[in-house]
């Protein structure tokens, strides 16, 4: 109880501090309604990102800013990258408080808010981007966005983090046994933890903002992320081996605070939603182009290996019990519906 009070107090303090660092212009919820509607002042929308300003996530956030500000001068978008304002989970909580407007995290940290998003954490389920697009743009995507709004946030669009690959500083990974005892950082997500444990590794959950230092200080041996993140967050400086596994497809979700949304005029809501969707298209295209070019660059900077299909069968076999175990916490019916959508899309 005392610990929870401390956490709430800390978060409130953080939010007050973040709110205080505003530049005096009307910001956060109250500001919207009064300022832009009545006073014509420009309303600021702050976006918190975990990745740096070299990544497709940042570039497409700039596209979002451009699209919004070309359509109205009543909104001004500010982008904070590299977890400057908060890590993924804290950013989501700040959206719920209404002290931050927008964040675009992976789905994995969001499962502690809406467990159904955990379907994307079931390893080796989505095989390629064609299937991904059909599933995300289908009714599963809409149903998940609906569930998000029960948590005080609104999902406006699907963006792309991508297919995740393994890197490490210890050894080349070609077979399942090579994972034995490897200290792997995972996102803060029980299914990821369970999957890497089942594959023989020694996983540690950690916020993205702490990852680079953990690899530098060898607190962890390895991590898993899409190729653009591996290259553009400079992982070759602290990792020697990169292994193509495509074990998970991570969507990014464009989340806006329900409080911020409710404080926008209808015209502003229209502008923000269509910009999030259009910038989402921009992001998928840029992420896929960057994933291909990043892989070529990484082959020149790291020792690259690809797990054979035959060996991947053993990886799939190892995580099967984990998938069965977590069907319950995600929701059996929803998982079945999702897997059907995936099969139909293939
Ligand atoms: O802003 C997004 C990132 O913070 C995070 O989601 C990146 O995939 C990621 C990870 O491994 O944490």
mmCIF file of C-alpha atoms and ligand atoms in Angstrom:
data_model
loop_
_atom_site.group_PDB
_atom_site.id
_atom_site.type_symbol
_atom_site.label_atom_id
_atom_site.label_comp_id
_atom_site.label_asym_id
_atom_site.label_seq_id
_atom_site.Cartn_x
_atom_site.Cartn_y
_atom_site.Cartn_z
ATOM 1 C CA UNK A 1 0.000 0.000 0.000
ATOM 2 C CA UNK A 2 2.765 2.490 1.130
ATOM 3 C CA UNK A 3 4.783 1.523 -2.028
ATOM 4 C CA UNK A 4 1.737 2.203 -4.285
ATOM 5 C CA UNK A 5 1.157 5.560 -2.652
ATOM 6 C CA UNK A 6 4.844 6.378 -3.246
ATOM 7 C CA UNK A 7 4.515 5.391 -6.951
ATOM 8 C CA UNK A 8 1.351 7.484 -7.394
ATOM 9 C CA UNK A 9 2.981 10.397 -5.550
ATOM 10 C CA UNK A 10 6.127 10.100 -7.717
ATOM 11 C CA UNK A 11 4.101 9.994 -10.924
ATOM 12 C CA UNK A 12 1.999 12.952 -9.834
ATOM 13 C CA UNK A 13 5.201 14.849 -8.952
ATOM 14 C CA UNK A 14 6.696 13.928 -12.356
ATOM 15 C CA UNK A 15 3.536 15.065 -14.124
ATOM 16 C CA UNK A 16 3.500 18.378 -12.214
ATOM 17 C CA UNK A 17 7.194 18.870 -13.080
ATOM 18 C CA UNK A 18 6.556 18.039 -16.762
ATOM 19 C CA UNK A 19 3.490 20.312 -16.782
ATOM 20 C CA UNK A 20 5.546 23.065 -15.055
ATOM 21 C CA UNK A 21 8.255 22.846 -17.738
ATOM 22 C CA UNK A 22 5.655 23.908 -20.317
ATOM 23 C CA UNK A 23 6.466 27.347 -21.846
ATOM 24 C CA UNK A 24 3.594 29.180 -20.344
ATOM 25 C CA UNK A 25 1.520 28.719 -23.476
ATOM 26 C CA UNK A 26 -1.677 26.840 -22.833
ATOM 27 C CA UNK A 27 -0.866 23.120 -22.691
ATOM 28 C CA UNK A 28 -2.436 19.863 -21.663
ATOM 29 C CA UNK A 29 -6.115 19.444 -21.500
ATOM 30 C CA UNK A 30 -7.634 22.600 -20.089
ATOM 31 C CA UNK A 31 -5.443 24.688 -22.411
ATOM 32 C CA UNK A 32 -6.907 23.172 -25.582
ATOM 33 C CA UNK A 33 -10.489 24.023 -25.007
ATOM 34 C CA UNK A 34 -9.913 27.596 -23.852
ATOM 35 C CA UNK A 35 -6.842 28.554 -25.889
ATOM 36 C CA UNK A 36 -7.382 27.402 -29.441
ATOM 37 C CA UNK A 37 -11.177 27.571 -29.353
ATOM 38 C CA UNK A 38 -11.516 30.938 -27.664
ATOM 39 C CA UNK A 39 -8.184 32.720 -27.609
ATOM 40 C CA UNK A 40 -6.781 31.444 -30.907
ATOM 41 C CA UNK A 41 -3.598 30.584 -29.071
ATOM 42 C CA UNK A 42 -1.683 27.663 -30.536
ATOM 43 C CA UNK A 43 -2.176 24.446 -28.650
ATOM 44 C CA UNK A 44 0.963 22.320 -28.137
ATOM 45 C CA UNK A 45 0.825 18.545 -28.632
ATOM 46 C CA UNK A 46 3.848 16.820 -27.095
ATOM 47 C CA UNK A 47 4.924 13.408 -28.470
ATOM 48 C CA UNK A 48 7.190 11.099 -26.403
ATOM 49 C CA UNK A 49 9.276 8.539 -28.347
ATOM 50 C CA UNK A 50 11.663 5.898 -27.030
ATOM 51 C CA UNK A 51 13.867 5.743 -30.143
ATOM 52 C CA UNK A 52 16.326 8.403 -31.348
ATOM 53 C CA UNK A 53 15.942 11.037 -34.068
ATOM 54 C CA UNK A 54 17.639 8.901 -36.738
ATOM 55 C CA UNK A 55 14.897 6.244 -36.743
ATOM 56 C CA UNK A 56 11.838 5.827 -39.018
ATOM 57 C CA UNK A 57 9.695 6.359 -35.888
ATOM 58 C CA UNK A 58 11.098 9.894 -35.477
ATOM 59 C CA UNK A 59 11.062 10.687 -39.204
ATOM 60 C CA UNK A 60 7.385 9.692 -39.478
ATOM 61 C CA UNK A 61 6.582 11.714 -36.341
ATOM 62 C CA UNK A 62 8.058 14.705 -38.174
ATOM 63 C CA UNK A 63 5.755 13.805 -41.091
ATOM 64 C CA UNK A 64 2.805 13.805 -38.649
ATOM 65 C CA UNK A 65 3.893 17.258 -37.385
ATOM 66 C CA UNK A 66 4.147 18.573 -40.941
ATOM 67 C CA UNK A 67 0.688 17.210 -41.878
ATOM 68 C CA UNK A 68 -0.962 18.719 -38.775
ATOM 69 C CA UNK A 69 0.711 22.128 -38.978
ATOM 70 C CA UNK A 70 0.051 22.523 -42.716
ATOM 71 C CA UNK A 71 -3.668 22.039 -42.043
ATOM 72 C CA UNK A 72 -4.054 24.335 -38.981
ATOM 73 C CA UNK A 73 -2.048 26.870 -37.013
ATOM 74 C CA UNK A 74 -4.090 26.124 -33.889
ATOM 75 C CA UNK A 75 -1.896 23.083 -33.167
ATOM 76 C CA UNK A 76 1.884 22.860 -32.731
ATOM 77 C CA UNK A 77 3.533 19.429 -32.432
ATOM 78 C CA UNK A 78 6.688 18.962 -30.322
ATOM 79 C CA UNK A 79 8.606 15.662 -30.608
ATOM 80 C CA UNK A 80 10.731 14.377 -27.703
ATOM 81 C CA UNK A 81 12.896 11.399 -28.763
ATOM 82 C CA UNK A 82 15.208 8.894 -26.998
ATOM 83 C CA UNK A 83 12.936 8.657 -23.938
ATOM 84 C CA UNK A 84 13.774 12.262 -22.935
ATOM 85 C CA UNK A 85 10.347 12.653 -21.296
ATOM 86 C CA UNK A 86 9.683 9.056 -20.185
ATOM 87 C CA UNK A 87 10.084 5.361 -21.005
ATOM 88 C CA UNK A 88 7.201 3.558 -22.743
ATOM 89 C CA UNK A 89 5.203 2.539 -19.674
ATOM 90 C CA UNK A 90 5.562 5.904 -17.872
ATOM 91 C CA UNK A 91 4.593 7.703 -21.075
ATOM 92 C CA UNK A 92 1.394 5.644 -21.313
ATOM 93 C CA UNK A 93 0.582 6.445 -17.659
ATOM 94 C CA UNK A 94 1.184 10.154 -18.346
ATOM 95 C CA UNK A 95 -1.320 9.950 -21.226
ATOM 96 C CA UNK A 96 -3.849 8.498 -18.776
ATOM 97 C CA UNK A 97 -3.132 11.445 -16.426
ATOM 98 C CA UNK A 98 -3.430 13.907 -19.282
ATOM 99 C CA UNK A 99 0.057 15.354 -18.671
ATOM 100 C CA UNK A 100 1.390 14.098 -21.980
ATOM 101 C CA UNK A 101 -0.492 14.135 -25.270
ATOM 102 C CA UNK A 102 0.919 11.407 -27.562
ATOM 103 C CA UNK A 103 3.293 8.410 -27.406
ATOM 104 C CA UNK A 104 4.037 5.677 -29.974
ATOM 105 C CA UNK A 105 5.329 2.586 -28.133
ATOM 106 C CA UNK A 106 5.602 -1.047 -29.136
ATOM 107 C CA UNK A 107 2.546 -3.091 -28.194
ATOM 108 C CA UNK A 108 4.561 -5.246 -25.720
ATOM 109 C CA UNK A 109 4.723 -2.664 -22.865
ATOM 110 C CA UNK A 110 1.022 -1.861 -23.458
ATOM 111 C CA UNK A 111 -0.137 -5.410 -22.572
ATOM 112 C CA UNK A 112 -0.035 -4.551 -18.884
ATOM 113 C CA UNK A 113 -2.776 -2.035 -19.694
ATOM 114 C CA UNK A 114 -4.704 -4.082 -22.310
ATOM 115 C CA UNK A 115 -3.752 -7.824 -22.216
ATOM 116 C CA UNK A 116 -5.328 -8.549 -25.637
ATOM 117 C CA UNK A 117 -2.435 -6.712 -27.345
ATOM 118 C CA UNK A 118 -0.389 -9.701 -26.152
ATOM 119 C CA UNK A 119 -1.392 -11.616 -29.316
ATOM 120 C CA UNK A 120 1.543 -9.878 -31.033
ATOM 121 C CA UNK A 121 3.933 -11.326 -28.437
ATOM 122 C CA UNK A 122 3.111 -14.947 -29.371
ATOM 123 C CA UNK A 123 6.380 -15.916 -31.116
ATOM 124 C CA UNK A 124 6.594 -16.983 -34.756
ATOM 125 C CA UNK A 125 2.910 -16.140 -35.448
ATOM 126 C CA UNK A 126 3.191 -13.410 -38.103
ATOM 127 C CA UNK A 127 5.388 -14.544 -41.025
ATOM 128 C CA UNK A 128 5.617 -11.518 -43.326
ATOM 129 C CA UNK A 129 4.440 -7.933 -43.833
ATOM 130 C CA UNK A 130 1.603 -8.903 -46.220
ATOM 131 C CA UNK A 131 -0.012 -10.959 -43.463
ATOM 132 C CA UNK A 132 0.731 -8.193 -40.957
ATOM 133 C CA UNK A 133 -1.061 -5.556 -43.042
ATOM 134 C CA UNK A 134 -4.134 -7.717 -43.611
ATOM 135 C CA UNK A 135 -4.447 -8.552 -39.885
ATOM 136 C CA UNK A 136 -3.786 -5.026 -38.555
ATOM 137 C CA UNK A 137 -6.042 -3.319 -41.064
ATOM 138 C CA UNK A 138 -8.745 -5.949 -40.349
ATOM 139 C CA UNK A 139 -11.313 -6.297 -37.556
ATOM 140 C CA UNK A 140 -8.692 -7.500 -35.040
ATOM 141 C CA UNK A 141 -7.011 -4.111 -35.370
ATOM 142 C CA UNK A 142 -10.284 -2.252 -34.808
ATOM 143 C CA UNK A 143 -11.246 -4.429 -31.843
ATOM 144 C CA UNK A 144 -7.921 -3.786 -30.117
ATOM 145 C CA UNK A 145 -8.189 -0.028 -30.644
ATOM 146 C CA UNK A 146 -11.632 -0.209 -29.037
ATOM 147 C CA UNK A 147 -10.174 -1.908 -25.953
ATOM 148 C CA UNK A 148 -7.474 0.773 -25.659
ATOM 149 C CA UNK A 149 -10.086 3.481 -25.192
ATOM 150 C CA UNK A 150 -11.195 1.705 -21.989
ATOM 151 C CA UNK A 151 -7.772 2.685 -20.564
ATOM 152 C CA UNK A 152 -8.007 6.483 -21.008
ATOM 153 C CA UNK A 153 -6.000 6.465 -24.233
ATOM 154 C CA UNK A 154 -7.131 6.446 -27.851
ATOM 155 C CA UNK A 155 -5.274 4.428 -30.532
ATOM 156 C CA UNK A 156 -5.410 6.427 -33.751
ATOM 157 C CA UNK A 157 -3.214 4.278 -35.999
ATOM 158 C CA UNK A 158 -0.892 1.297 -36.435
ATOM 159 C CA UNK A 159 2.731 2.198 -37.139
ATOM 160 C CA UNK A 160 5.611 -0.266 -37.560
ATOM 161 C CA UNK A 161 8.512 -1.279 -35.341
ATOM 162 C CA UNK A 162 9.125 -4.436 -37.367
ATOM 163 C CA UNK A 163 10.374 -8.021 -37.233
ATOM 164 C CA UNK A 164 12.719 -8.508 -34.312
ATOM 165 C CA UNK A 165 16.211 -10.010 -34.596
ATOM 166 C CA UNK A 166 18.706 -11.102 -31.948
ATOM 167 C CA UNK A 167 22.084 -9.506 -31.262
ATOM 168 C CA UNK A 168 24.708 -10.435 -28.662
ATOM 169 C CA UNK A 169 28.340 -9.852 -27.673
ATOM 170 C CA UNK A 170 29.232 -13.479 -26.863
ATOM 171 C CA UNK A 171 28.851 -15.910 -29.761
ATOM 172 C CA UNK A 172 27.326 -16.619 -33.157
ATOM 173 C CA UNK A 173 23.844 -18.126 -32.793
ATOM 174 C CA UNK A 174 22.968 -20.822 -35.318
ATOM 175 C CA UNK A 175 21.032 -23.374 -33.261
ATOM 176 C CA UNK A 176 18.688 -23.472 -30.268
ATOM 177 C CA UNK A 177 21.380 -24.798 -27.882
ATOM 178 C CA UNK A 178 23.518 -21.731 -28.637
ATOM 179 C CA UNK A 179 21.002 -19.714 -26.578
ATOM 180 C CA UNK A 180 21.742 -21.651 -23.374
ATOM 181 C CA UNK A 181 22.380 -19.212 -20.534
ATOM 182 C CA UNK A 182 22.634 -16.166 -22.812
ATOM 183 C CA UNK A 183 21.583 -13.068 -20.825
ATOM 184 C CA UNK A 184 19.004 -11.449 -23.125
ATOM 185 C CA UNK A 185 17.200 -8.150 -22.463
ATOM 186 C CA UNK A 186 13.519 -8.276 -23.282
ATOM 187 C CA UNK A 187 10.803 -5.638 -23.243
ATOM 188 C CA UNK A 188 8.755 -5.491 -20.052
ATOM 189 C CA UNK A 189 6.432 -8.294 -21.097
ATOM 190 C CA UNK A 190 5.832 -11.703 -19.451
ATOM 191 C CA UNK A 191 5.321 -13.572 -22.738
ATOM 192 C CA UNK A 192 8.704 -12.405 -24.068
ATOM 193 C CA UNK A 193 10.306 -13.427 -20.775
ATOM 194 C CA UNK A 194 8.602 -16.834 -20.881
ATOM 195 C CA UNK A 195 9.567 -17.406 -24.525
ATOM 196 C CA UNK A 196 13.288 -16.649 -24.084
ATOM 197 C CA UNK A 197 13.398 -18.745 -20.904
ATOM 198 C CA UNK A 198 11.751 -21.639 -22.807
ATOM 199 C CA UNK A 199 14.392 -21.306 -25.556
ATOM 200 C CA UNK A 200 17.136 -21.736 -22.901
ATOM 201 C CA UNK A 201 18.243 -18.112 -22.537
ATOM 202 C CA UNK A 202 18.411 -16.094 -19.287
ATOM 203 C CA UNK A 203 16.058 -13.135 -20.027
ATOM 204 C CA UNK A 204 15.855 -9.786 -18.139
ATOM 205 C CA UNK A 205 12.931 -7.326 -18.620
ATOM 206 C CA UNK A 206 14.167 -3.726 -19.029
ATOM 207 C CA UNK A 207 12.942 -0.356 -20.292
ATOM 208 C CA UNK A 208 14.368 0.604 -23.703
ATOM 209 C CA UNK A 209 15.940 3.719 -22.166
ATOM 210 C CA UNK A 210 18.280 1.509 -20.064
ATOM 211 C CA UNK A 211 19.253 -0.979 -22.795
ATOM 212 C CA UNK A 212 22.348 0.591 -24.411
ATOM 213 C CA UNK A 213 24.079 1.137 -21.046
ATOM 214 C CA UNK A 214 23.218 -2.436 -19.978
ATOM 215 C CA UNK A 215 24.945 -3.805 -23.098
ATOM 216 C CA UNK A 216 27.905 -1.433 -22.670
ATOM 217 C CA UNK A 217 28.362 -2.550 -19.041
ATOM 218 C CA UNK A 218 27.714 -6.195 -20.032
ATOM 219 C CA UNK A 219 24.816 -6.440 -17.561
ATOM 220 C CA UNK A 220 23.200 -8.256 -20.475
ATOM 221 C CA UNK A 221 24.857 -10.229 -23.312
ATOM 222 C CA UNK A 222 22.206 -9.466 -25.895
ATOM 223 C CA UNK A 223 18.873 -8.029 -26.930
ATOM 224 C CA UNK A 224 16.336 -8.270 -29.742
ATOM 225 C CA UNK A 225 14.986 -5.457 -31.930
ATOM 226 C CA UNK A 226 14.329 -4.767 -35.642
ATOM 227 C CA UNK A 227 17.317 -4.006 -37.924
ATOM 228 C CA UNK A 228 16.644 -0.211 -38.111
ATOM 229 C CA UNK A 229 16.891 0.066 -34.309
ATOM 230 C CA UNK A 230 20.011 -2.170 -34.172
ATOM 231 C CA UNK A 231 21.813 0.033 -36.718
ATOM 232 C CA UNK A 232 20.492 3.518 -35.868
ATOM 233 C CA UNK A 233 20.803 3.109 -32.092
ATOM 234 C CA UNK A 234 24.473 2.123 -32.736
ATOM 235 C CA UNK A 235 24.331 -1.412 -31.302
ATOM 236 C CA UNK A 236 27.380 -2.573 -33.345
ATOM 237 C CA UNK A 237 29.415 -0.451 -30.876
ATOM 238 C CA UNK A 238 28.416 -2.841 -28.042
ATOM 239 C CA UNK A 239 27.326 -6.033 -29.854
ATOM 240 C CA UNK A 240 29.370 -8.317 -32.162
ATOM 241 C CA UNK A 241 26.846 -10.872 -33.454
ATOM 242 C CA UNK A 242 23.485 -10.363 -35.209
ATOM 243 C CA UNK A 243 21.154 -13.322 -35.875
ATOM 244 C CA UNK A 244 18.148 -13.275 -38.197
ATOM 245 C CA UNK A 245 15.245 -14.944 -36.319
ATOM 246 C CA UNK A 246 12.132 -12.870 -37.210
ATOM 247 C CA UNK A 247 10.747 -14.352 -33.962
ATOM 248 C CA UNK A 248 8.247 -11.529 -33.318
ATOM 249 C CA UNK A 249 6.608 -8.774 -35.371
ATOM 250 C CA UNK A 250 6.282 -5.641 -33.183
ATOM 251 C CA UNK A 251 3.667 -3.088 -34.187
ATOM 252 C CA UNK A 252 3.955 0.498 -32.944
ATOM 253 C CA UNK A 253 0.679 1.976 -31.702
ATOM 254 C CA UNK A 254 -0.073 5.712 -32.118
ATOM 255 C CA UNK A 255 -1.692 6.588 -28.776
ATOM 256 C CA UNK A 256 -3.233 9.948 -27.796
ATOM 257 C CA UNK A 257 -4.442 10.861 -24.317
ATOM 258 C CA UNK A 258 -8.276 10.657 -24.137
ATOM 259 C CA UNK A 259 -8.152 13.884 -22.114
ATOM 260 C CA UNK A 260 -6.166 15.642 -24.837
ATOM 261 C CA UNK A 261 -8.515 14.230 -27.484
ATOM 262 C CA UNK A 262 -11.619 15.430 -25.636
ATOM 263 C CA UNK A 263 -10.029 18.893 -25.399
ATOM 264 C CA UNK A 264 -9.656 19.198 -29.182
ATOM 265 C CA UNK A 265 -12.304 20.738 -31.426
ATOM 266 C CA UNK A 266 -13.937 18.388 -33.944
ATOM 267 C CA UNK A 267 -11.916 19.996 -36.742
ATOM 268 C CA UNK A 268 -8.687 19.458 -34.780
ATOM 269 C CA UNK A 269 -9.625 15.817 -34.045
ATOM 270 C CA UNK A 270 -10.199 15.247 -37.775
ATOM 271 C CA UNK A 271 -6.817 16.779 -38.638
ATOM 272 C CA UNK A 272 -4.926 14.814 -35.945
ATOM 273 C CA UNK A 273 -6.533 11.444 -36.821
ATOM 274 C CA UNK A 274 -6.000 11.730 -40.584
ATOM 275 C CA UNK A 275 -2.392 12.880 -40.022
ATOM 276 C CA UNK A 276 -1.731 9.872 -37.725
ATOM 277 C CA UNK A 277 -3.103 7.489 -40.385
ATOM 278 C CA UNK A 278 -1.245 9.113 -43.307
ATOM 279 C CA UNK A 279 2.024 9.294 -41.337
ATOM 280 C CA UNK A 280 1.417 5.622 -40.476
ATOM 281 C CA UNK A 281 1.566 4.740 -44.170
ATOM 282 C CA UNK A 282 4.741 6.816 -44.428
ATOM 283 C CA UNK A 283 6.147 4.930 -41.422
ATOM 284 C CA UNK A 284 5.428 1.416 -42.738
ATOM 285 C CA UNK A 285 7.053 2.235 -46.081
ATOM 286 C CA UNK A 286 10.102 3.890 -44.465
ATOM 287 C CA UNK A 287 10.505 1.128 -41.838
ATOM 288 C CA UNK A 288 10.555 -1.600 -44.489
ATOM 289 C CA UNK A 289 13.010 0.268 -46.721
ATOM 290 C CA UNK A 290 15.221 0.990 -43.701
ATOM 291 C CA UNK A 291 15.066 -2.632 -42.491
ATOM 292 C CA UNK A 292 16.434 -3.829 -45.852
ATOM 293 C CA UNK A 293 19.220 -1.207 -46.102
ATOM 294 C CA UNK A 294 20.110 -1.546 -42.407
ATOM 295 C CA UNK A 295 20.642 -5.304 -42.786
ATOM 296 C CA UNK A 296 23.152 -4.728 -45.597
ATOM 297 C CA UNK A 297 25.036 -2.153 -43.496
ATOM 298 C CA UNK A 298 25.006 -4.409 -40.416
ATOM 299 C CA UNK A 299 26.508 -7.323 -42.383
ATOM 300 C CA UNK A 300 29.545 -5.040 -42.779
ATOM 301 C CA UNK A 301 29.711 -4.104 -39.105
ATOM 302 C CA UNK A 302 28.719 -7.316 -37.262
ATOM 303 C CA UNK A 303 29.031 -11.130 -37.681
ATOM 304 C CA UNK A 304 25.713 -12.074 -39.307
ATOM 305 C CA UNK A 305 24.027 -15.491 -39.076
ATOM 306 C CA UNK A 306 20.567 -16.708 -40.082
ATOM 307 C CA UNK A 307 18.849 -19.550 -38.230
ATOM 308 C CA UNK A 308 17.875 -22.222 -40.772
ATOM 309 C CA UNK A 309 14.191 -23.125 -41.229
ATOM 310 C CA UNK A 310 14.895 -26.617 -39.878
ATOM 311 C CA UNK A 311 16.498 -25.172 -36.741
ATOM 312 C CA UNK A 312 13.706 -22.563 -36.393
ATOM 313 C CA UNK A 313 11.290 -25.497 -36.046
ATOM 314 C CA UNK A 314 13.102 -26.324 -32.782
ATOM 315 C CA UNK A 315 12.716 -22.685 -31.643
ATOM 316 C CA UNK A 316 8.986 -22.910 -32.453
ATOM 317 C CA UNK A 317 8.711 -26.210 -30.589
ATOM 318 C CA UNK A 318 10.372 -24.733 -27.510
ATOM 319 C CA UNK A 319 7.909 -21.811 -27.249
ATOM 320 C CA UNK A 320 4.725 -23.832 -27.920
ATOM 321 C CA UNK A 321 4.030 -24.386 -24.153
ATOM 322 C CA UNK A 322 4.474 -20.637 -23.589
ATOM 323 C CA UNK A 323 1.881 -19.818 -26.253
ATOM 324 C CA UNK A 324 -0.554 -22.311 -24.673
ATOM 325 C CA UNK A 325 0.142 -20.867 -21.209
ATOM 326 C CA UNK A 326 -0.556 -17.260 -22.164
ATOM 327 C CA UNK A 327 -3.676 -17.892 -24.257
ATOM 328 C CA UNK A 328 -5.547 -17.721 -20.945
ATOM 329 C CA UNK A 329 -4.219 -14.319 -19.779
ATOM 330 C CA UNK A 330 -4.676 -12.778 -23.227
ATOM 331 C CA UNK A 331 -8.145 -14.317 -23.595
ATOM 332 C CA UNK A 332 -8.683 -17.723 -25.227
ATOM 333 C CA UNK A 333 -11.443 -16.553 -27.584
ATOM 334 C CA UNK A 334 -9.530 -13.483 -28.712
ATOM 335 C CA UNK A 335 -6.381 -15.546 -29.389
ATOM 336 C CA UNK A 336 -8.411 -18.041 -31.459
ATOM 337 C CA UNK A 337 -10.003 -15.180 -33.411
ATOM 338 C CA UNK A 338 -6.546 -13.646 -33.993
ATOM 339 C CA UNK A 339 -4.964 -16.926 -35.132
ATOM 340 C CA UNK A 340 -7.900 -17.458 -37.518
ATOM 341 C CA UNK A 341 -7.359 -13.983 -38.979
ATOM 342 C CA UNK A 342 -3.660 -14.813 -39.397
ATOM 343 C CA UNK A 343 -4.427 -18.125 -41.129
ATOM 344 C CA UNK A 344 -6.960 -16.457 -43.441
ATOM 345 C CA UNK A 345 -4.438 -13.756 -44.296
ATOM 346 C CA UNK A 346 -1.675 -16.265 -45.191
HETATM 347 O O1 LIG B 1 9.308 4.170 -28.588
HETATM 348 C C1 LIG B 1 9.394 2.818 -28.801
HETATM 349 C C2 LIG B 1 10.512 2.142 -28.078
HETATM 350 O O2 LIG B 1 10.614 2.703 -26.854
HETATM 351 C C3 LIG B 1 10.372 0.665 -27.852
HETATM 352 O O3 LIG B 1 9.117 0.251 -28.012
HETATM 353 C C4 LIG B 1 11.337 -0.008 -28.699
HETATM 354 O O4 LIG B 1 10.969 -2.165 -29.389
HETATM 355 C C5 LIG B 1 11.363 -1.474 -28.519
HETATM 356 C C6 LIG B 1 12.021 -2.053 -27.332
HETATM 357 O O5 LIG B 1 12.753 -3.043 -27.546
HETATM 358 O O6 LIG B 1 11.816 -1.565 -26.233
#
